[in-house]
Short mmCIF file of C-alpha atoms in Angstrom, two decimals:
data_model
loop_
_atom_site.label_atom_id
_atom_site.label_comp_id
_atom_site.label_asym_id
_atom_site.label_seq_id
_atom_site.Cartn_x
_atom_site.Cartn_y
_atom_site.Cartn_z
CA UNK A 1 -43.03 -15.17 -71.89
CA UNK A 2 -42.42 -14.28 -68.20
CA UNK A 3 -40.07 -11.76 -67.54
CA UNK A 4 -37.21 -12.47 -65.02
CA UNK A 5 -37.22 -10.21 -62.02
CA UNK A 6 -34.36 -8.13 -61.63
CA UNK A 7 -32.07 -9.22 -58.55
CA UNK A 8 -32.13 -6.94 -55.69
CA UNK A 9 -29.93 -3.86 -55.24
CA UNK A 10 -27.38 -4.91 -52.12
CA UNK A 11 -27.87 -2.63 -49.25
CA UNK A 12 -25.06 -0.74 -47.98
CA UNK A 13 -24.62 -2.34 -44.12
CA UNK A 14 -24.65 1.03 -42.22
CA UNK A 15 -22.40 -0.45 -39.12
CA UNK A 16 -19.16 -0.69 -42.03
CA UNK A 17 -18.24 3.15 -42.71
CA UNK A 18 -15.04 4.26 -44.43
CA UNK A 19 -13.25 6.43 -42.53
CA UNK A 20 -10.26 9.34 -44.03
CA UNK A 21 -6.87 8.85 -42.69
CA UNK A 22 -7.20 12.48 -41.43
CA UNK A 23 -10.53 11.31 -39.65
CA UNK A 24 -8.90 8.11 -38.08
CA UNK A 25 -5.58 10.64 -36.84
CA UNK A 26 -8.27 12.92 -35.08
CA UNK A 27 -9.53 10.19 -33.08
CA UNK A 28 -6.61 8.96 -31.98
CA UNK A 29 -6.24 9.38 -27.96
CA UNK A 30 -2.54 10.67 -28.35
CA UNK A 31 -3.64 14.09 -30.30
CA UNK A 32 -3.87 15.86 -27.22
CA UNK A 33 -0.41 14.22 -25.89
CA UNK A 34 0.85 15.38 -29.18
CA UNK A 35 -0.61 18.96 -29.38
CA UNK A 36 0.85 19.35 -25.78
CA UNK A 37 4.26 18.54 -26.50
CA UNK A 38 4.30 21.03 -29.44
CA UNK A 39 3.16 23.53 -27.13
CA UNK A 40 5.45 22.87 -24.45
CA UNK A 41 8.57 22.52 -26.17
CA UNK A 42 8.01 25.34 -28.42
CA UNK A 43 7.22 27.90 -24.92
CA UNK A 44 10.76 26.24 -23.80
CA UNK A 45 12.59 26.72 -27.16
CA UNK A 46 11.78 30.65 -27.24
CA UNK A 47 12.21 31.54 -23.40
CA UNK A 48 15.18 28.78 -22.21
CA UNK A 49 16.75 28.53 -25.36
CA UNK A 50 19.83 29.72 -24.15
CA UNK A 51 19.49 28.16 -20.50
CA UNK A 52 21.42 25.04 -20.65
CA UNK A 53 18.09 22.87 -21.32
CA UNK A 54 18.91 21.98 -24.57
CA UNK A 55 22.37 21.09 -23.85
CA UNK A 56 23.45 17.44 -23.81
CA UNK A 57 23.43 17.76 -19.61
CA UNK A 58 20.22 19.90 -20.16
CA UNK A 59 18.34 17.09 -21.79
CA UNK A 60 19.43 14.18 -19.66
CA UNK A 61 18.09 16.13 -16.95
CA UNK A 62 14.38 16.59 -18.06
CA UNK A 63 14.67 12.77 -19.89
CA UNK A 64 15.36 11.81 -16.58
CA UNK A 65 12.52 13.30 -15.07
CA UNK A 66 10.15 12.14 -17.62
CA UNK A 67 11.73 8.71 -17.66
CA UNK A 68 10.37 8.32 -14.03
CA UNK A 69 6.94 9.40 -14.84
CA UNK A 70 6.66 7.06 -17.96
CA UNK A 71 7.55 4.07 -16.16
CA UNK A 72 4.39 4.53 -13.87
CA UNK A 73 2.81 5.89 -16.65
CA UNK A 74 2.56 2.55 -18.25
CA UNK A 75 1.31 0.47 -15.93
CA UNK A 76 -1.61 3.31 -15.29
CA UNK A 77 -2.65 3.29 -18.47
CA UNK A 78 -2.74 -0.45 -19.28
CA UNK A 79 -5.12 -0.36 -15.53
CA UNK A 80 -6.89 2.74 -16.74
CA UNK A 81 -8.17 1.56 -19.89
CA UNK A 82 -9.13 -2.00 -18.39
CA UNK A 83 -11.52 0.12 -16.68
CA UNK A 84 -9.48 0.45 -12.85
CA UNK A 85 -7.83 3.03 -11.21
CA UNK A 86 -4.59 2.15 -8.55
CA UNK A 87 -3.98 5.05 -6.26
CA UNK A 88 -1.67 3.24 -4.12
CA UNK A 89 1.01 3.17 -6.62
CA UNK A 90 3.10 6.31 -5.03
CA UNK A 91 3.13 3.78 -1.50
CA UNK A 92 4.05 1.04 -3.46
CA UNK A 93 6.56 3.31 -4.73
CA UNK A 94 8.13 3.83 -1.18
CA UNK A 95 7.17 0.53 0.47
CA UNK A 96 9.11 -1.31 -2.35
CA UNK A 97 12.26 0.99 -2.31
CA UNK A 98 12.14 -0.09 1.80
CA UNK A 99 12.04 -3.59 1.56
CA UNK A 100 15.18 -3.63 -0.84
CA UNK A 101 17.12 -1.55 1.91
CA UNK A 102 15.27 -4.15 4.75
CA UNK A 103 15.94 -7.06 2.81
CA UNK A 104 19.80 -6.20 0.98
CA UNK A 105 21.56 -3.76 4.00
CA UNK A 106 19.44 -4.33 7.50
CA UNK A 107 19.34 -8.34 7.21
CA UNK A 108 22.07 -8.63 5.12
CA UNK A 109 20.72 -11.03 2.32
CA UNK A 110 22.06 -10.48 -1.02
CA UNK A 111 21.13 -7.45 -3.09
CA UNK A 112 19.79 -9.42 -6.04
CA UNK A 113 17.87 -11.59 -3.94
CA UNK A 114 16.31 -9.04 -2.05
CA UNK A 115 15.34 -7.53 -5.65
CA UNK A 116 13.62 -10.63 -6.38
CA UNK A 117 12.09 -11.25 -3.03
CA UNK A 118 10.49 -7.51 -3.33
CA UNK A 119 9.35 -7.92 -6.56
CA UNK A 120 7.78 -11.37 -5.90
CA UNK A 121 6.28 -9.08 -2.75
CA UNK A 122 4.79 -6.41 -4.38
CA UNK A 123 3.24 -8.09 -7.87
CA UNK A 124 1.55 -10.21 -4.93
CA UNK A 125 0.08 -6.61 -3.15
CA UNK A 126 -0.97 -5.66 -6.73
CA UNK A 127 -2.74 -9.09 -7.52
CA UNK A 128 -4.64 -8.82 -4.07
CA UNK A 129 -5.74 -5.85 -5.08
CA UNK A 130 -7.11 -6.73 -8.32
CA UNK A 131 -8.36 -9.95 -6.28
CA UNK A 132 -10.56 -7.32 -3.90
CA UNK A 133 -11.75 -5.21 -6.60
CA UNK A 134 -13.35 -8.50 -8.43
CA UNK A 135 -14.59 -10.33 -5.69
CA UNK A 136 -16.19 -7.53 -3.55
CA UNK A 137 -17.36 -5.00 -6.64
CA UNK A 138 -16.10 -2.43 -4.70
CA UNK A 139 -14.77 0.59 -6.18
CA UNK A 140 -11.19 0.03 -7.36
CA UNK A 141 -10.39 3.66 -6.15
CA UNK A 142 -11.38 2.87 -2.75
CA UNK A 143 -9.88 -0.31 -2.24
CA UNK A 144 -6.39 0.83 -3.60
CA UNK A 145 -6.79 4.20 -1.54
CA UNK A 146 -7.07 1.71 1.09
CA UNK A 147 -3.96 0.22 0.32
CA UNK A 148 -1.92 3.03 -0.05
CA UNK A 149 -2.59 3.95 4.10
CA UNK A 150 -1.95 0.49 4.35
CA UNK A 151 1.38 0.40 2.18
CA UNK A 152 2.74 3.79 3.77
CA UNK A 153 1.86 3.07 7.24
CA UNK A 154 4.23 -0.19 6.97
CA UNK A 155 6.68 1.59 4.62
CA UNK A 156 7.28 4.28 8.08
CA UNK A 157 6.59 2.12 10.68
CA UNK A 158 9.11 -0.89 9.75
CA UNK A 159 12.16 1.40 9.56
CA UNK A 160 11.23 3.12 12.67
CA UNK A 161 11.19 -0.32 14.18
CA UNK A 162 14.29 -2.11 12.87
CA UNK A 163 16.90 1.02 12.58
CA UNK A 164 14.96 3.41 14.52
CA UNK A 165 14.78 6.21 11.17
CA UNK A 166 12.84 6.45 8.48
CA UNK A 167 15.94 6.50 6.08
CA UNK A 168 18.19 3.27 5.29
CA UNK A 169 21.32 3.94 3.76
CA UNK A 170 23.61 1.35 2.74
CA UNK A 171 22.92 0.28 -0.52
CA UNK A 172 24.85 1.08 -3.35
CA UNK A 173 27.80 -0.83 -0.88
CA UNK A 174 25.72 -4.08 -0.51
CA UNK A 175 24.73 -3.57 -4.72
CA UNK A 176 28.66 -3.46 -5.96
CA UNK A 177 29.39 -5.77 -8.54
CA UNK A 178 25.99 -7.34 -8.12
CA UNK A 179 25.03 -7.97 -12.08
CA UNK A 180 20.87 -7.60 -10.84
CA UNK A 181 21.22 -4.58 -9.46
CA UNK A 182 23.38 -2.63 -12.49
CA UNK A 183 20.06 -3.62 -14.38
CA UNK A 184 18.15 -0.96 -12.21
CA UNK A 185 21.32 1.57 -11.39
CA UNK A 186 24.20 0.97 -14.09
CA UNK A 187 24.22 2.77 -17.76
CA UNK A 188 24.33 1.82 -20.99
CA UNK A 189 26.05 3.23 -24.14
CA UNK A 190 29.18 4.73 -22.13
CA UNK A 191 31.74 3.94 -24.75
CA UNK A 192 30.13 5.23 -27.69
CA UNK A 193 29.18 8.91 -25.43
CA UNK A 194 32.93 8.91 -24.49
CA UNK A 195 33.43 8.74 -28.33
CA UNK A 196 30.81 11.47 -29.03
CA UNK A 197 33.08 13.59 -26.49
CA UNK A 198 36.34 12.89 -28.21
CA UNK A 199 34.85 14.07 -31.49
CA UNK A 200 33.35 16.95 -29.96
CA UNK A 201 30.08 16.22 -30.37
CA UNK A 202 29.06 16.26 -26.47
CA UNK A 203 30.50 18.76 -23.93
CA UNK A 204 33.42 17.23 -21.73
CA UNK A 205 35.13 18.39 -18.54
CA UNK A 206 37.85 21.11 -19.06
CA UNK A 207 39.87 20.25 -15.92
CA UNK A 208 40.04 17.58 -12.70
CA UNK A 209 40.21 14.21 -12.37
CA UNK A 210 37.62 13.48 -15.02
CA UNK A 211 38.86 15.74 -17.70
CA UNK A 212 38.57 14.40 -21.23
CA UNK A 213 35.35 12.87 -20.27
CA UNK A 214 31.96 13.09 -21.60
CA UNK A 215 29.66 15.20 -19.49
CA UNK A 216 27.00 12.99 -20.06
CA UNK A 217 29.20 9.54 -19.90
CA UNK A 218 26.44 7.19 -20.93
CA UNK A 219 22.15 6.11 -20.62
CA UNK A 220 20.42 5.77 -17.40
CA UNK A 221 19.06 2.42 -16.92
CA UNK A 222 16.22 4.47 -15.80
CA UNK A 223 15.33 5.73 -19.33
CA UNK A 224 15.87 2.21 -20.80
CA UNK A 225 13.57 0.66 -18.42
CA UNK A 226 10.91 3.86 -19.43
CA UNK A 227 11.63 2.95 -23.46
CA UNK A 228 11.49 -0.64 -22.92
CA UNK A 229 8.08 -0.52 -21.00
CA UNK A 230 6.59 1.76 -23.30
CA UNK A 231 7.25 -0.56 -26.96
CA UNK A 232 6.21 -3.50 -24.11
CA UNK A 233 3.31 -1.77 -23.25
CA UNK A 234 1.92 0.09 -27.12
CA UNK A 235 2.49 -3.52 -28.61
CA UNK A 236 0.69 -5.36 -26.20
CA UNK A 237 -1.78 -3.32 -26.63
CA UNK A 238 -2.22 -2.75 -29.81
CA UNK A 239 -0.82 -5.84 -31.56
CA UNK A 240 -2.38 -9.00 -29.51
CA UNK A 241 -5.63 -10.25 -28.70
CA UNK A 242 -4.69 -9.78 -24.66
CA UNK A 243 -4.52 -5.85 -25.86
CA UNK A 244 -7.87 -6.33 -27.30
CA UNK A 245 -9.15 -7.72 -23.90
CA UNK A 246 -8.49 -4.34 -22.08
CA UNK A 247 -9.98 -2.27 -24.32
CA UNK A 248 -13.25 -4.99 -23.88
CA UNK A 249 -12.56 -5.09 -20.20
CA UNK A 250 -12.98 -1.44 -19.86
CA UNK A 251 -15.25 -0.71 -22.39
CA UNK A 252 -17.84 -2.61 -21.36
CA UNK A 253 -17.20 -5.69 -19.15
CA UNK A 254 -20.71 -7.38 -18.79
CA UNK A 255 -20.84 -7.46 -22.96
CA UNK A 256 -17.03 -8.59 -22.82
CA UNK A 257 -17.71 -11.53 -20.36
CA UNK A 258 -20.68 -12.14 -23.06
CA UNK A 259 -18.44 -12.81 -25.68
CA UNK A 260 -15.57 -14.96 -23.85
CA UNK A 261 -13.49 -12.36 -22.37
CA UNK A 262 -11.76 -13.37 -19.19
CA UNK A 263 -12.21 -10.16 -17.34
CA UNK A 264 -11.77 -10.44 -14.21
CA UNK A 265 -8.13 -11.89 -14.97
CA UNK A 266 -7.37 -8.85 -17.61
CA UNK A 267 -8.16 -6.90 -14.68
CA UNK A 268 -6.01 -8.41 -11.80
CA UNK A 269 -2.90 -8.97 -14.42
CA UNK A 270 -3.00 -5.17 -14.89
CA UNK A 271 -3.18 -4.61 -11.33
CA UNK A 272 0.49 -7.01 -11.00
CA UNK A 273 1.69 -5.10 -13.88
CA UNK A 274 1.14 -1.88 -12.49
CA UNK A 275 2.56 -2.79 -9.31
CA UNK A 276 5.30 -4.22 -11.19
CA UNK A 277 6.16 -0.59 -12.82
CA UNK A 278 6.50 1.06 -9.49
CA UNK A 279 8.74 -1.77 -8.34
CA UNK A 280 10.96 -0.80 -10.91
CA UNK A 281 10.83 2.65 -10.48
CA UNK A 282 11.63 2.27 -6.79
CA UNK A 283 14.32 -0.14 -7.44
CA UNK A 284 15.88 2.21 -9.97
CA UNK A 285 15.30 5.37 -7.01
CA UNK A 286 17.23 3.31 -4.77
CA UNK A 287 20.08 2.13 -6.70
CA UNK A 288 20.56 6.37 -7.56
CA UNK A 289 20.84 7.76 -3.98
CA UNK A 290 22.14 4.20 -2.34
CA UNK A 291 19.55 4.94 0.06
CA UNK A 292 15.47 4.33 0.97
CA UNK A 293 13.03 6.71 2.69
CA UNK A 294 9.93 6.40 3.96
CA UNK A 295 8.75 9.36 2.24
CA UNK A 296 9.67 8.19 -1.80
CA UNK A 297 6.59 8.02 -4.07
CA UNK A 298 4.33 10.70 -2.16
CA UNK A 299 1.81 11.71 -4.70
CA UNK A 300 3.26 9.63 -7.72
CA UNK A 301 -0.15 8.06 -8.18
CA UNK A 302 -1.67 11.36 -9.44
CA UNK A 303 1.21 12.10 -11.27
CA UNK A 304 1.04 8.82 -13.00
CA UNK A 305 -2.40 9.52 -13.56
CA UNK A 306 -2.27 13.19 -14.81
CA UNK A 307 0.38 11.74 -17.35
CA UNK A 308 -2.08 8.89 -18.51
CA UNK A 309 -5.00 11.57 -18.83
CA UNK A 310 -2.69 14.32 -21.39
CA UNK A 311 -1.98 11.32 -22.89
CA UNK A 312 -6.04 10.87 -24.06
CA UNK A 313 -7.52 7.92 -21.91
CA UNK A 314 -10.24 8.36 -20.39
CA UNK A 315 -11.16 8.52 -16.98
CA UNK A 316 -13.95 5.61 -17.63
CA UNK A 317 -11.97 3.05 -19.36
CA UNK A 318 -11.88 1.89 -22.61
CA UNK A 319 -9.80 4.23 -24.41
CA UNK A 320 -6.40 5.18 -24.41
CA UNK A 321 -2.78 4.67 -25.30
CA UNK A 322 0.61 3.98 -23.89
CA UNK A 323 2.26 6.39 -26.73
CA UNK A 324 -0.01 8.82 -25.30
CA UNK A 325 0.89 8.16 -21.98
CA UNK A 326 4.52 8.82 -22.58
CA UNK A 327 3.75 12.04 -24.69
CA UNK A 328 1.92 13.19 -21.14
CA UNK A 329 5.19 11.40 -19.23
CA UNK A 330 7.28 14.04 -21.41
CA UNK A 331 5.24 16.70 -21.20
CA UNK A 332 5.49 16.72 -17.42
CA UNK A 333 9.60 15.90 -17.14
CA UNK A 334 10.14 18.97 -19.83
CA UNK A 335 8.05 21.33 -17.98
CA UNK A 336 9.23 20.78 -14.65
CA UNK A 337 12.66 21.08 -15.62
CA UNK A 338 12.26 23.96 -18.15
CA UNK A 339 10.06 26.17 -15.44
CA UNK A 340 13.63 25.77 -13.83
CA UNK A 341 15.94 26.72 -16.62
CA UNK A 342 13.57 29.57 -18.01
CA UNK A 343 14.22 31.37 -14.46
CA UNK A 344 9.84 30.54 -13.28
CA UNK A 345 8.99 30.75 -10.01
CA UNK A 346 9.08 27.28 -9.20
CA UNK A 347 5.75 26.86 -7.71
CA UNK A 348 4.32 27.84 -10.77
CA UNK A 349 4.78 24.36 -11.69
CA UNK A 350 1.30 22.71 -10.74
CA UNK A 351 0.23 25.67 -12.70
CA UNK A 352 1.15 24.91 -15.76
CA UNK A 353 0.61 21.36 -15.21
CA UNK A 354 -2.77 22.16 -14.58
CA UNK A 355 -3.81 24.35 -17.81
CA UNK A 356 -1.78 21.57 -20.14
CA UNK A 357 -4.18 18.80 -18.29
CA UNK A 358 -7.05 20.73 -18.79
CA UNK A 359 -6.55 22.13 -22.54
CA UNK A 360 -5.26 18.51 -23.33
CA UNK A 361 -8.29 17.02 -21.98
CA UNK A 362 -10.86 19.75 -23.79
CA UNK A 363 -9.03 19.21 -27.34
CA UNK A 364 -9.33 15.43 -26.96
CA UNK A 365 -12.74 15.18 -25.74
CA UNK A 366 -14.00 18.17 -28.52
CA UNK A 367 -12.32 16.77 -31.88
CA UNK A 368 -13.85 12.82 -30.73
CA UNK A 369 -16.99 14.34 -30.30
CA UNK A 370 -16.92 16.28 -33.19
CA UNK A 371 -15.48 13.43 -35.97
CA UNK A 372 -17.86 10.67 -34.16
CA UNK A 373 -21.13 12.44 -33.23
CA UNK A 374 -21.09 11.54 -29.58
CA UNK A 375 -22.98 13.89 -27.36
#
C-alpha cells in the first residue's frame, strides 16, 4: 500500500504583514502636525492664557490667520505629494488679487465677471506650468521660480501703467450686492452668533451704535473656503482612485506610468488646483481691504510650504496629507498670533517657526524610520 504524501505546508507570503493600530498611527504623516499643535497650544495656554487669545475675538483672530495659510496649504500638498513643487504661488497670490481690481474697478466690468475671468486666467498660468514641467523635464522648482519673476513683474508693472500706483482701491464699491463676490468676502452663521450674544455666550459691545451685538457677528468666508478645501482635498485623496494617482505620481512615476497611471495629467491638474487655491485666497484678500497691491502674497509660497512640511510630506513626493497640512496651517496662525498676545518680541516669530519645522520634521522622519526599517 502506498502511502499518500502529505500536502504541503502554505508559505506565509512575506510582502502581506499585519500591522498594530498603534504601528499604523505612528506612520501616519500627520503625527508630527499633531505633536506640534499639542506643543504649541499648550506653550499658549500657560503664558497667554489670560491675554485675550482665547477669547471669542481672540480665536477668530489666529483662525483667521491660519485659515489663510490652509487654503494654500492644500493645493501645496496635493502638488507636493504628486512629486512637484510651485514656488510661484505667493505671485499668483498678488497677480490674481490685481487683475480683479484691473478687471472689476479700472475697466469697469462687473465684479463677478472679473472673478470668473481671473480665475479662468490663473488655473490657465497653473496648467502652463504643469505643461512646462512635463514637456521639458525641467525641474518644477525652477520653472515655477521662473514664473513667480514673471507673475510679480506683471502684477507691479500693470498698475504702474494703467493708474500709475501699485495699489487699486475701489472694490468693495464695485462688489456691493454682487452675490459672487459675498462668496469670497461675506459671512456665514451671523444670526445664530447674534443669538450666542443674546444668551451671553459670546462677548457683545457695551455701548455705540453696535451695542447689543455680538463681537464676533458671524464666520469668515475665508475660514469656510479653508474647511471646505481641506474635507475637498483629505477625501480626494484618500477616498478615490485619482487620490491614489498622486501618491503613484510622486512615489515613483516611471513604475506608475508602468501600470496605467496618467501622470503627466495628475501632475498638471495639481498644478490648476494649486493655482486655483491662491486665486481664492487672493480673491478673499481683496474682498477684506476693498483694495489690491502689488506687494500681496510676498513669500506665501514658503509659507505654504513650511505648513505642508509640519504637516509630514515629504520634500520628495509621495507621502503626505492634507489633515496634516492644516495641523501645520494651524500651527503657524496660533503661533503668530499668540507670540503677539503672550507680549514676544515679534520677530521672534520665524524663530519659533523654525524649531516647530525642524522638531516636526525630526519626529516624523525618526518614528517612520524606526516602525518601517528604512535607513
Amino acid at each position: 500500500m502506498v502511502a499518500s504524501n502529505p500536502s504541503p505546508t502554505p508559505v506565509a507570503d512575506e510582502r502581506i504583514k499585519e500591522r498594530s493600530s498603534l504601528r499604523k498611527a505612528l506612520v501616519r504623516p500627520e503625527l508630527g502636525g499633531m505633536c506640534g499643535t499639542v506643543l504649541v497650544f499648550t506653550f499658549f495656554l500657560l503664558t497667554a492664557f489670560d491675554s485675550g487669545m482665547f477669547t471669542s475675538q481672540g480665536i477668530l483672530n489666529w483662525t483667521l490667520v491660519s485659515a489663510q495659510f490652509a487654503i494654500i496649504a492644500v493645493g501645496a500638498c496635493l502638488l507636493m505629494i504628486s512629486g512637484e513643487f510651485d514656488l510661484s504661488m505667493g505671485s499668483m497670490i498678488g497677480f490674481a488679487g490685481m487683475m480683479i481690481a484691473i478687471f472689476g474697478v479700472t475697466l469697469g466690468w462687473p465684479i463677478w465677471f472679473a472673478i470668473i475671468v481671473t480665475f479662468v486666467l490663473c488655473i490657465g498660468i497653473g496648467a502652463l506650468n504643469g505643461y512646462i514641467v512635463i514637456k521639458t523635464g525641467l525641474p518644477s522648482f525652477i520653472v515655477t521660480l521662473a514664473l513667480l519673476f514673471i507673475l510679480r513683474g506683471f502684477t507691479i508693472f500693470l498698475p504702474q501703467t494703467i493708474e500709475r500706483k501699485t495699489i487699486i482701491g475701489g472694490i468693495r464699491d464695485v462688489a456691493e450686492g454682487d452675490w459672487i463676490a459675498s462668496l469670497f468676502g461675506g459671512k456665514i452663521l451671523t444670526g445664530f452668533f447674534q443669538w450666542l450674544g443674546d444668551i451671553g455666550v459670546i462677548a457683545t459691545f457695551e455701548r455705540g451704535v453696535k451695542a447689543g451685538q455680538p463681537i464676533v457677528d458671524g464666520v469668515p468666508m475665508l475660514v469656510v473656503w479653508a474647511i471646505g478645501l481641506i474635507i475637498f482635498g483629505h477625501i480626494l485623496l484618500t477616498k478615490t482612485r485619482f487620490g491614489n494617482w498622486i501618491f503613484a505620481a510622486g512615489g515613483d512615476a516611471q513604475a506608475a506610468r508602468y501600470v496605467g497611471v496618467p501622470v503627466s495629467r495628475v501632475k498638471i491638474l495639481m498644478f490648476m488646483f494649486t493655482a486655483f487655491c491662491a486665486t481664492v485666497f487672493a480673491t478673499c484678500q481683496v474682498m477684506e481691504f476693498g483694495s489690491a497691491g502689488a506687494d500681496r502674497g510676498v513669500l506665501k509660497e514658503f509659507e505654504a510650504i513650511i505648513s505642508v512640511v509640519i504637516g509630514g510630506a515629504l520634500l520628495t513626493g509621495g507621502y503626505g496629507s492634507v489633515l496634516g497640512a492644516a495641523l501645520g496651517a494651524l500651527i503657524f496662525g496660533v503661533v503668530q498670533q499668540g507670540l503677539f498676545f503672550a507680549g514676544v518680541e515679534s520677530s521672534l516669530f520665524r524663530v519659533f517657526l523654525g524649531i516647530i519645522l525642524l522638531l516636526a520634521v525630526v519626529l516624523n522622519t525618526y518614528i517612520r524610520r524606526m516602525i518601517t526599517g528604512e535607513r
